[in-house]
PDB file of C-alpha atoms in Angstrom:
ATOM      1  CA  MET A   1     306.279 -60.769  60.782  1.00 54.00           C
ATOM      2  CA  LYS A   2     304.676 -63.651  58.941  1.00 56.00           C
ATOM      3  CA  SER A   3     303.325 -61.344  56.181  1.00 58.00           C
ATOM      4  CA  LEU A   4     306.769 -59.722  55.840  1.00 49.00           C
ATOM      5  CA  LEU A   5     308.324 -63.157  55.305  1.00 47.00           C
ATOM      6  CA  VAL A   6     305.670 -64.074  52.710  1.00 48.00           C
ATOM      7  CA  GLY A   7     306.237 -60.759  50.908  1.00 53.00           C
ATOM      8  CA  ILE A   8     310.010 -61.245  50.765  1.00 51.00           C
ATOM      9  CA  THR A   9     309.595 -64.814  49.528  1.00 50.00           C
ATOM     10  CA  PHE A  10     307.298 -63.682  46.679  1.00 48.00           C
ATOM     11  CA  ALA A  11     309.652 -60.853  45.781  1.00 51.00           C
ATOM     12  CA  VAL A  12     312.637 -63.207  45.554  1.00 48.00           C
ATOM     13  CA  LEU A  13     310.722 -65.835  43.571  1.00 48.00           C
ATOM     14  CA  SER A  14     309.264 -63.317  41.105  1.00 52.00           C
ATOM     15  CA  THR A  15     312.670 -61.706  40.571  1.00 50.00           C
ATOM     16  CA  GLN A  16     314.206 -65.120  39.920  1.00 51.00           C
ATOM     17  CA  ALA A  17     311.411 -66.036  37.490  1.00 49.00           C
ATOM     18  CA  SER A  18     311.835 -62.747  35.627  1.00 52.00           C
ATOM     19  CA  ALA A  19     315.577 -63.240  35.336  1.00 50.00           C
ATOM     20  CA  GLU A  20     315.176 -66.796  34.042  1.00 50.00           C
ATOM     21  CA  GLY A  21     312.491 -65.702  31.549  1.00 52.00           C
ATOM     22  CA  ALA A  22     314.737 -63.028  30.100  1.00 54.00           C
ATOM     23  CA  HIS A  23     317.420 -65.581  29.293  1.00 60.00           C
ATOM     24  CA  HIS A  24     315.027 -67.969  27.580  1.00 64.00           C
ATOM     25  CA  ALA A  25     313.002 -65.627  25.393  1.00 86.00           C
ATOM     26  CA  THR A  26     312.104 -67.570  22.255  1.00 90.00           C
ATOM     27  CA  SER A  27     310.443 -65.653  19.461  1.00 92.00           C
ATOM     28  CA  PRO A  28     306.906 -66.671  18.546  1.00 92.00           C
ATOM     29  CA  TYR A  29     308.200 -66.522  14.941  1.00 92.00           C
ATOM     30  CA  ALA A  30     310.972 -69.098  15.466  1.00 91.00           C
ATOM     31  CA  GLN A  31     309.155 -71.872  13.593  1.00 90.00           C
ATOM     32  CA  GLU A  32     308.544 -69.553  10.633  1.00 92.00           C
ATOM     33  CA  ALA A  33     312.278 -69.132   9.964  1.00 90.00           C
ATOM     34  CA  ALA A  34     312.307 -72.270   7.805  1.00 90.00           C
ATOM     35  CA  ARG A  35     309.550 -71.041   5.481  1.00 93.00           C
ATOM     36  CA  ASP A  36     310.316 -70.531   1.807  1.00 94.00           C
ATOM     37  CA  ILE A  37     308.700 -67.085   2.026  1.00 95.00           C
ATOM     38  CA  LYS A  38     308.968 -65.893   5.606  1.00 95.00           C
ATOM     39  CA  SER A  39     305.833 -63.718   5.498  1.00 96.00           C
ATOM     40  CA  LEU A  40     303.586 -66.444   4.046  1.00 97.00           C
ATOM     41  CA  SER A  41     302.805 -69.962   5.239  1.00 96.00           C
ATOM     42  CA  GLU A  42     302.289 -72.762   2.718  1.00 97.00           C
ATOM     43  CA  PRO A  43     298.506 -72.608   3.312  1.00 97.00           C
ATOM     44  CA  ASP A  44     298.657 -68.835   2.665  1.00 97.00           C
ATOM     45  CA  VAL A  45     300.497 -69.384  -0.609  1.00 98.00           C
ATOM     46  CA  ASP A  46     298.012 -72.075  -1.626  1.00 98.00           C
ATOM     47  CA  GLU A  47     294.989 -69.915  -0.831  1.00 97.00           C
ATOM     48  CA  LEU A  48     296.381 -66.857  -2.585  1.00 98.00           C
ATOM     49  CA  THR A  49     297.438 -68.694  -5.750  1.00 98.00           C
ATOM     50  CA  ARG A  50     294.131 -70.541  -6.106  1.00 97.00           C
ATOM     51  CA  GLY A  51     292.139 -67.320  -5.711  1.00 97.00           C
ATOM     52  CA  GLY A  52     290.934 -67.902  -2.153  1.00 96.00           C
ATOM     53  CA  GLY A  53     289.647 -65.070  -0.025  1.00 95.00           C
ATOM     54  CA  TRP A  54     292.422 -64.828   2.611  1.00 96.00           C
ATOM     55  CA  GLY A  55     290.038 -62.685   4.694  1.00 96.00           C
ATOM     56  CA  PHE A  56     290.142 -59.791   2.234  1.00 97.00           C
ATOM     57  CA  ALA A  57     286.362 -59.421   2.057  1.00 97.00           C
ATOM     58  CA  LYS A  58     285.539 -59.313   5.779  1.00 97.00           C
ATOM     59  CA  PRO A  59     284.233 -55.728   5.640  1.00 97.00           C
ATOM     60  CA  ALA A  60     281.649 -56.840   3.079  1.00 98.00           C
ATOM     61  CA  GLU A  61     280.920 -60.272   4.536  1.00 97.00           C
ATOM     62  CA  LEU A  62     280.411 -59.059   8.079  1.00 97.00           C
ATOM     63  CA  ASN A  63     278.248 -56.140   6.995  1.00 97.00           C
ATOM     64  CA  GLY A  64     275.665 -58.132   5.084  1.00 97.00           C
ATOM     65  CA  TYR A  65     277.166 -58.444   1.603  1.00 98.00           C
ATOM     66  CA  PRO A  66     277.155 -62.158   0.731  1.00 98.00           C
ATOM     67  CA  GLY A  67     280.145 -63.678  -1.021  1.00 97.00           C
ATOM     68  CA  PRO A  68     279.861 -65.729  -4.191  1.00 98.00           C
ATOM     69  CA  SER A  69     281.556 -68.858  -2.848  1.00 97.00           C
ATOM     70  CA  HIS A  70     279.260 -69.170   0.155  1.00 97.00           C
ATOM     71  CA  VAL A  71     276.170 -68.243  -1.857  1.00 98.00           C
ATOM     72  CA  LEU A  72     276.982 -71.097  -4.245  1.00 98.00           C
ATOM     73  CA  GLN A  73     277.459 -73.471  -1.315  1.00 98.00           C
ATOM     74  CA  MET A  74     274.064 -72.428   0.079  1.00 98.00           C
ATOM     75  CA  LYS A  75     272.218 -72.139  -3.247  1.00 98.00           C
ATOM     76  CA  ASP A  76     269.409 -74.506  -2.259  1.00 97.00           C
ATOM     77  CA  ARG A  77     268.920 -73.009   1.215  1.00 97.00           C
ATOM     78  CA  LEU A  78     268.797 -69.530  -0.318  1.00 98.00           C
ATOM     79  CA  GLY A  79     266.401 -70.622  -3.060  1.00 98.00           C
ATOM     80  CA  LEU A  80     268.437 -69.217  -5.935  1.00 98.00           C
ATOM     81  CA  THR A  81     266.679 -69.078  -9.277  1.00 98.00           C
ATOM     82  CA  ASP A  82     268.438 -70.555 -12.305  1.00 98.00           C
ATOM     83  CA  ASP A  83     269.258 -67.044 -13.508  1.00 98.00           C
ATOM     84  CA  GLN A  84     270.696 -66.060 -10.106  1.00 98.00           C
ATOM     85  CA  LEU A  85     272.716 -69.248  -9.942  1.00 98.00           C
ATOM     86  CA  LEU A  86     274.183 -68.600 -13.391  1.00 98.00           C
ATOM     87  CA  LYS A  87     275.095 -65.002 -12.553  1.00 98.00           C
ATOM     88  CA  VAL A  88     276.565 -65.856  -9.129  1.00 98.00           C
ATOM     89  CA  GLN A  89     278.627 -68.634 -10.735  1.00 98.00           C
ATOM     90  CA  GLU A  90     279.903 -66.196 -13.370  1.00 98.00           C
ATOM     91  CA  ALA A  91     280.805 -63.664 -10.655  1.00 98.00           C
ATOM     92  CA  PHE A  92     282.599 -66.362  -8.684  1.00 98.00           C
ATOM     93  CA  ASP A  93     284.510 -67.701 -11.688  1.00 98.00           C
ATOM     94  CA  LEU A  94     285.664 -64.236 -12.716  1.00 98.00           C
ATOM     95  CA  MET A  95     286.612 -63.305  -9.146  1.00 98.00           C
ATOM     96  CA  GLN A  96     288.553 -66.518  -8.645  1.00 98.00           C
ATOM     97  CA  ALA A  97     290.411 -66.208 -11.964  1.00 98.00           C
ATOM     98  CA  ARG A  98     291.380 -62.591 -11.275  1.00 98.00           C
ATOM     99  CA  ALA A  99     292.268 -63.306  -7.643  1.00 98.00           C
ATOM    100  CA  SER A 100     294.362 -66.330  -8.605  1.00 98.00           C
ATOM    101  CA  GLU A 101     296.284 -64.309 -11.170  1.00 98.00           C
ATOM    102  CA  GLU A 102     296.857 -61.421  -8.756  1.00 98.00           C
ATOM    103  CA  GLY A 103     297.563 -63.819  -5.900  1.00 98.00           C
ATOM    104  CA  LYS A 104     300.433 -65.283  -7.881  1.00 98.00           C
ATOM    105  CA  VAL A 105     301.769 -61.767  -8.429  1.00 98.00           C
ATOM    106  CA  PHE A 106     301.520 -61.000  -4.708  1.00 98.00           C
ATOM    107  CA  VAL A 107     303.256 -64.243  -3.711  1.00 98.00           C
ATOM    108  CA  GLU A 108     306.080 -63.573  -6.181  1.00 98.00           C
ATOM    109  CA  ILE A 109     306.594 -60.065  -4.833  1.00 98.00           C
ATOM    110  CA  GLU A 110     306.705 -61.412  -1.273  1.00 98.00           C
ATOM    111  CA  ARG A 111     309.255 -63.985  -2.484  1.00 98.00           C
ATOM    112  CA  LYS A 112     311.387 -61.155  -3.927  1.00 98.00           C
ATOM    113  CA  LEU A 113     311.106 -59.163  -0.701  1.00 97.00           C
ATOM    114  CA  ASP A 114     312.203 -62.176   1.311  1.00 97.00           C
ATOM    115  CA  ALA A 115     315.109 -62.853  -1.083  1.00 97.00           C
ATOM    116  CA  ALA A 116     316.202 -59.216  -0.881  1.00 97.00           C
ATOM    117  CA  PHE A 117     316.511 -59.455   2.895  1.00 97.00           C
ATOM    118  CA  ARG A 118     318.144 -62.877   2.677  1.00 97.00           C
ATOM    119  CA  SER A 119     320.793 -61.414   0.369  1.00 97.00           C
ATOM    120  CA  ARG A 120     321.664 -58.902   3.112  1.00 97.00           C
ATOM    121  CA  ALA A 121     322.215 -56.328   0.346  1.00 95.00           C
ATOM    122  CA  ILE A 122     318.800 -54.662   0.216  1.00 97.00           C
ATOM    123  CA  THR A 123     318.782 -50.875   0.111  1.00 97.00           C
ATOM    124  CA  GLU A 124     316.151 -48.537   1.449  1.00 98.00           C
ATOM    125  CA  SER A 125     315.177 -47.609  -2.109  1.00 98.00           C
ATOM    126  CA  GLU A 126     314.724 -51.267  -3.102  1.00 98.00           C
ATOM    127  CA  LEU A 127     312.755 -51.859   0.076  1.00 98.00           C
ATOM    128  CA  ARG A 128     310.451 -48.944  -0.662  1.00 98.00           C
ATOM    129  CA  ASP A 129     309.815 -50.224  -4.202  1.00 98.00           C
ATOM    130  CA  LEU A 130     309.184 -53.818  -3.123  1.00 98.00           C
ATOM    131  CA  VAL A 131     306.830 -52.827  -0.312  1.00 98.00           C
ATOM    132  CA  ALA A 132     304.920 -50.440  -2.581  1.00 98.00           C
ATOM    133  CA  THR A 133     304.600 -53.117  -5.252  1.00 98.00           C
ATOM    134  CA  ALA A 134     303.456 -55.731  -2.712  1.00 98.00           C
ATOM    135  CA  GLU A 135     300.895 -53.384  -1.204  1.00 98.00           C
ATOM    136  CA  ALA A 136     299.554 -52.384  -4.619  1.00 98.00           C
ATOM    137  CA  SER A 137     299.039 -56.062  -5.411  1.00 98.00           C
ATOM    138  CA  ARG A 138     297.419 -56.673  -2.022  1.00 98.00           C
ATOM    139  CA  SER A 139     295.107 -53.723  -2.680  1.00 98.00           C
ATOM    140  CA  ARG A 140     294.084 -55.170  -6.051  1.00 98.00           C
ATOM    141  CA  LEU A 141     293.391 -58.536  -4.405  1.00 98.00           C
ATOM    142  CA  ARG A 142     291.230 -56.947  -1.759  1.00 98.00           C
ATOM    143  CA  PHE A 143     289.306 -54.981  -4.372  1.00 98.00           C
ATOM    144  CA  ILE A 144     288.685 -58.128  -6.432  1.00 98.00           C
ATOM    145  CA  HIS A 145     287.167 -59.931  -3.450  1.00 98.00           C
ATOM    146  CA  LEU A 146     285.171 -56.981  -2.114  1.00 98.00           C
ATOM    147  CA  ALA A 147     283.791 -56.141  -5.564  1.00 98.00           C
ATOM    148  CA  ALA A 148     282.533 -59.717  -5.953  1.00 98.00           C
ATOM    149  CA  HIS A 149     280.556 -59.378  -2.709  1.00 98.00           C
ATOM    150  CA  LEU A 150     279.087 -56.125  -3.988  1.00 98.00           C
ATOM    151  CA  GLU A 151     278.115 -57.722  -7.303  1.00 98.00           C
ATOM    152  CA  VAL A 152     276.548 -60.814  -5.728  1.00 98.00           C
ATOM    153  CA  THR A 153     274.547 -58.777  -3.225  1.00 98.00           C
ATOM    154  CA  GLN A 154     272.905 -56.946  -6.115  1.00 98.00           C
ATOM    155  CA  LEU A 155     271.764 -60.298  -7.519  1.00 98.00           C
ATOM    156  CA  LEU A 156     269.937 -61.392  -4.353  1.00 98.00           C
ATOM    157  CA  ASP A 157     266.695 -60.226  -2.823  1.00 98.00           C
ATOM    158  CA  ALA A 158     266.339 -59.017   0.772  1.00 98.00           C
ATOM    159  CA  GLY A 159     265.002 -62.382   1.970  1.00 98.00           C
ATOM    160  CA  GLN A 160     267.966 -64.253   0.495  1.00 98.00           C
ATOM    161  CA  ILE A 161     270.410 -61.804   2.051  1.00 98.00           C
ATOM    162  CA  ALA A 162     268.708 -62.218   5.432  1.00 97.00           C
ATOM    163  CA  ALA A 163     268.784 -66.022   5.085  1.00 97.00           C
ATOM    164  CA  TYR A 164     272.480 -65.837   4.196  1.00 98.00           C
ATOM    165  CA  GLY A 165     273.222 -63.802   7.322  1.00 97.00           C
ATOM    166  CA  LYS A 166     271.298 -66.262   9.485  1.00 97.00           C
ATOM    167  CA  GLU A 167     272.961 -69.328   7.898  1.00 96.00           C
ATOM    168  CA  ARG A 168     276.412 -67.792   8.365  1.00 97.00           C
ATOM    169  CA  GLY A 169     275.631 -66.985  12.000  1.00 96.00           C
ATOM    170  CA  TYR A 170     275.785 -63.212  11.645  1.00 95.00           C
ATOM    171  CA  THR A 171     272.140 -62.566  12.521  1.00 89.00           C
ATOM    172  CA  ASP A 172     269.398 -64.365  14.342  1.00 82.00           C
ATOM    173  CA  GLY A 173     267.115 -63.989  11.333  1.00 57.00           C
ATOM    174  CA  ASP A 174     264.533 -61.751  13.021  1.00 56.00           C
TER     175      ASP A 174
END
Protein backbone atom coordinates (compact mmCIF):
# COMPACT_ATOMS: atom_id res chain seq x y z
CA MET A 1 0.00 0.00 0.00
CA LYS A 2 2.80 2.35 0.92
CA SER A 3 4.63 1.74 -2.40
CA LEU A 4 1.37 2.31 -4.31
CA LEU A 5 0.96 5.68 -2.58
CA VAL A 6 4.58 6.64 -3.37
CA GLY A 7 4.09 5.62 -7.02
CA ILE A 8 0.91 7.68 -7.39
CA THR A 9 2.57 10.69 -5.76
CA PHE A 10 5.52 10.53 -8.19
CA ALA A 11 3.19 10.10 -11.14
CA VAL A 12 1.16 13.17 -10.17
CA LEU A 13 4.24 15.30 -9.47
CA SER A 14 5.99 14.32 -12.71
CA THR A 15 2.84 14.99 -14.74
CA GLN A 16 2.50 18.41 -13.11
CA ALA A 17 6.17 19.21 -13.76
CA SER A 18 5.84 18.18 -17.41
CA ALA A 19 2.76 20.32 -17.88
CA GLU A 20 4.42 23.35 -16.30
CA GLY A 21 7.58 22.85 -18.39
CA ALA A 22 5.60 22.80 -21.61
CA HIS A 23 4.12 26.20 -20.86
CA HIS A 24 7.46 27.80 -20.06
CA ALA A 25 9.64 26.54 -22.90
CA THR A 26 12.15 29.29 -23.65
CA SER A 27 14.34 28.83 -26.68
CA PRO A 28 18.07 28.51 -26.07
CA TYR A 29 18.38 31.03 -28.94
CA ALA A 30 16.27 33.73 -27.24
CA GLN A 31 19.25 35.94 -26.38
CA GLU A 32 20.50 35.75 -29.98
CA ALA A 33 17.38 37.47 -31.34
CA ALA A 34 18.93 40.90 -30.73
CA ARG A 35 22.05 40.17 -32.78
CA ASP A 36 22.77 42.25 -35.86
CA ILE A 37 23.36 39.02 -37.81
CA LYS A 38 21.39 36.27 -36.13
CA SER A 39 23.74 33.45 -37.19
CA LEU A 40 26.92 35.19 -35.99
CA SER A 41 27.89 36.61 -32.61
CA GLU A 42 29.99 39.78 -32.40
CA PRO A 43 33.06 37.68 -31.48
CA ASP A 44 32.37 35.49 -34.55
CA VAL A 45 32.21 38.55 -36.79
CA ASP A 46 35.41 39.91 -35.27
CA GLU A 47 37.29 36.64 -35.70
CA LEU A 48 36.11 36.12 -39.27
CA THR A 49 36.87 39.67 -40.43
CA ARG A 50 40.35 39.71 -38.88
CA GLY A 51 41.25 36.38 -40.49
CA GLY A 52 40.98 34.22 -37.37
CA GLY A 53 40.63 30.48 -37.59
CA TRP A 54 37.04 30.02 -36.33
CA GLY A 55 37.82 26.29 -35.93
CA PHE A 56 38.11 25.74 -39.68
CA ALA A 57 41.45 23.93 -39.46
CA LYS A 58 40.62 21.37 -36.75
CA PRO A 59 41.05 18.39 -39.10
CA ALA A 60 44.63 19.49 -39.74
CA GLU A 61 45.43 20.73 -36.24
CA LEU A 62 44.16 17.64 -34.47
CA ASN A 63 45.89 15.29 -36.89
CA GLY A 64 49.39 16.63 -36.47
CA TYR A 65 49.56 19.50 -38.97
CA PRO A 66 50.74 22.57 -37.05
CA GLY A 67 49.14 25.93 -37.73
CA PRO A 68 51.14 29.05 -38.53
CA SER A 69 49.78 31.19 -35.70
CA HIS A 70 50.64 28.69 -32.99
CA VAL A 71 54.00 27.85 -34.56
CA LEU A 72 54.89 31.55 -34.43
CA GLN A 73 53.78 31.73 -30.80
CA MET A 74 55.99 28.73 -29.98
CA LYS A 75 58.92 29.62 -32.24
CA ASP A 76 61.52 29.48 -29.47
CA ARG A 77 60.20 26.24 -27.95
CA LEU A 78 60.18 24.64 -31.40
CA GLY A 79 63.67 25.92 -32.22
CA LEU A 80 62.74 27.48 -35.55
CA THR A 81 65.64 28.52 -37.74
CA ASP A 82 65.64 32.05 -39.16
CA ASP A 83 64.64 30.66 -42.55
CA GLN A 84 61.76 28.65 -41.04
CA LEU A 85 60.60 31.66 -39.06
CA LEU A 86 60.58 33.82 -42.19
CA LYS A 87 58.64 31.24 -44.21
CA VAL A 88 56.12 30.52 -41.42
CA GLN A 89 55.56 34.26 -40.99
CA GLU A 90 54.98 34.63 -44.74
CA ALA A 91 52.51 31.72 -44.69
CA PHE A 92 50.70 33.25 -41.73
CA ASP A 93 50.54 36.73 -43.25
CA LEU A 94 49.18 35.41 -46.54
CA MET A 95 46.67 33.14 -44.79
CA GLN A 96 45.45 35.93 -42.55
CA ALA A 97 45.10 38.43 -45.42
CA ARG A 98 43.17 35.94 -47.56
CA ALA A 99 41.05 34.75 -44.63
CA SER A 100 40.25 38.32 -43.58
CA GLU A 101 39.16 39.22 -47.10
CA GLU A 102 37.03 36.08 -47.45
CA GLY A 103 35.76 36.42 -43.89
CA LYS A 104 34.35 39.83 -44.76
CA VAL A 105 32.62 38.28 -47.77
CA PHE A 106 31.15 35.51 -45.61
CA VAL A 107 29.91 37.95 -42.96
CA GLU A 108 28.28 40.13 -45.63
CA ILE A 109 26.50 37.15 -47.15
CA GLU A 110 25.24 36.10 -43.72
CA ARG A 111 24.04 39.69 -43.23
CA LYS A 112 22.13 39.48 -46.53
CA LEU A 113 20.62 36.13 -45.56
CA ASP A 114 19.48 37.55 -42.24
CA ALA A 115 18.04 40.66 -43.95
CA ALA A 116 16.19 38.49 -46.47
CA PHE A 117 14.42 36.64 -43.67
CA ARG A 118 13.81 39.85 -41.74
CA SER A 119 12.09 41.31 -44.81
CA ARG A 120 9.65 38.38 -44.72
CA ALA A 121 9.73 38.41 -48.54
CA ILE A 122 12.45 35.84 -49.23
CA THR A 123 11.68 33.26 -51.89
CA GLU A 124 12.95 29.72 -52.12
CA SER A 125 15.07 30.68 -55.13
CA GLU A 126 16.67 33.59 -53.26
CA LEU A 127 17.24 31.33 -50.28
CA ARG A 128 18.95 28.72 -52.43
CA ASP A 129 21.24 31.35 -53.96
CA LEU A 130 22.15 32.96 -50.63
CA VAL A 131 22.86 29.64 -48.94
CA ALA A 132 24.96 28.44 -51.88
CA THR A 133 26.92 31.69 -51.89
CA ALA A 134 27.47 31.55 -48.11
CA GLU A 135 28.60 27.94 -48.24
CA ALA A 136 30.97 28.61 -51.14
CA SER A 137 32.56 31.40 -49.10
CA ARG A 138 32.73 29.18 -46.01
CA SER A 139 34.40 26.50 -48.13
CA ARG A 140 37.01 28.98 -49.37
CA LEU A 141 37.68 30.08 -45.78
CA ARG A 142 38.16 26.52 -44.64
CA PHE A 143 40.51 25.80 -47.54
CA ILE A 144 42.59 28.90 -46.75
CA HIS A 145 43.11 27.78 -43.15
CA LEU A 146 43.68 24.10 -43.90
CA ALA A 147 46.13 24.88 -46.71
CA ALA A 148 48.19 27.04 -44.33
CA HIS A 149 48.53 24.09 -41.94
CA LEU A 150 49.65 21.92 -44.84
CA GLU A 151 52.22 24.50 -45.95
CA VAL A 152 53.64 25.06 -42.46
CA THR A 153 53.93 21.34 -41.75
CA GLN A 154 56.17 21.01 -44.80
CA LEU A 155 58.49 23.64 -43.32
CA LEU A 156 59.05 21.79 -40.03
CA ASP A 157 61.04 18.69 -39.22
CA ALA A 158 59.61 15.64 -37.43
CA GLY A 159 61.04 16.71 -34.06
CA GLN A 160 59.43 20.15 -34.30
CA ILE A 161 56.09 18.62 -35.27
CA ALA A 162 56.30 16.24 -32.31
CA ALA A 163 57.21 19.11 -29.96
CA TYR A 164 54.26 21.10 -31.31
CA GLY A 165 51.87 18.23 -30.60
CA LYS A 166 53.23 17.86 -27.07
CA GLU A 167 53.08 21.63 -26.37
CA ARG A 168 49.49 21.80 -27.64
CA GLY A 169 48.52 18.82 -25.49
CA TYR A 170 47.70 16.47 -28.35
CA THR A 171 50.43 13.93 -27.58
CA ASP A 172 52.50 12.94 -24.62
CA GLY A 173 55.68 13.40 -26.65
CA ASP A 174 56.78 9.75 -26.57
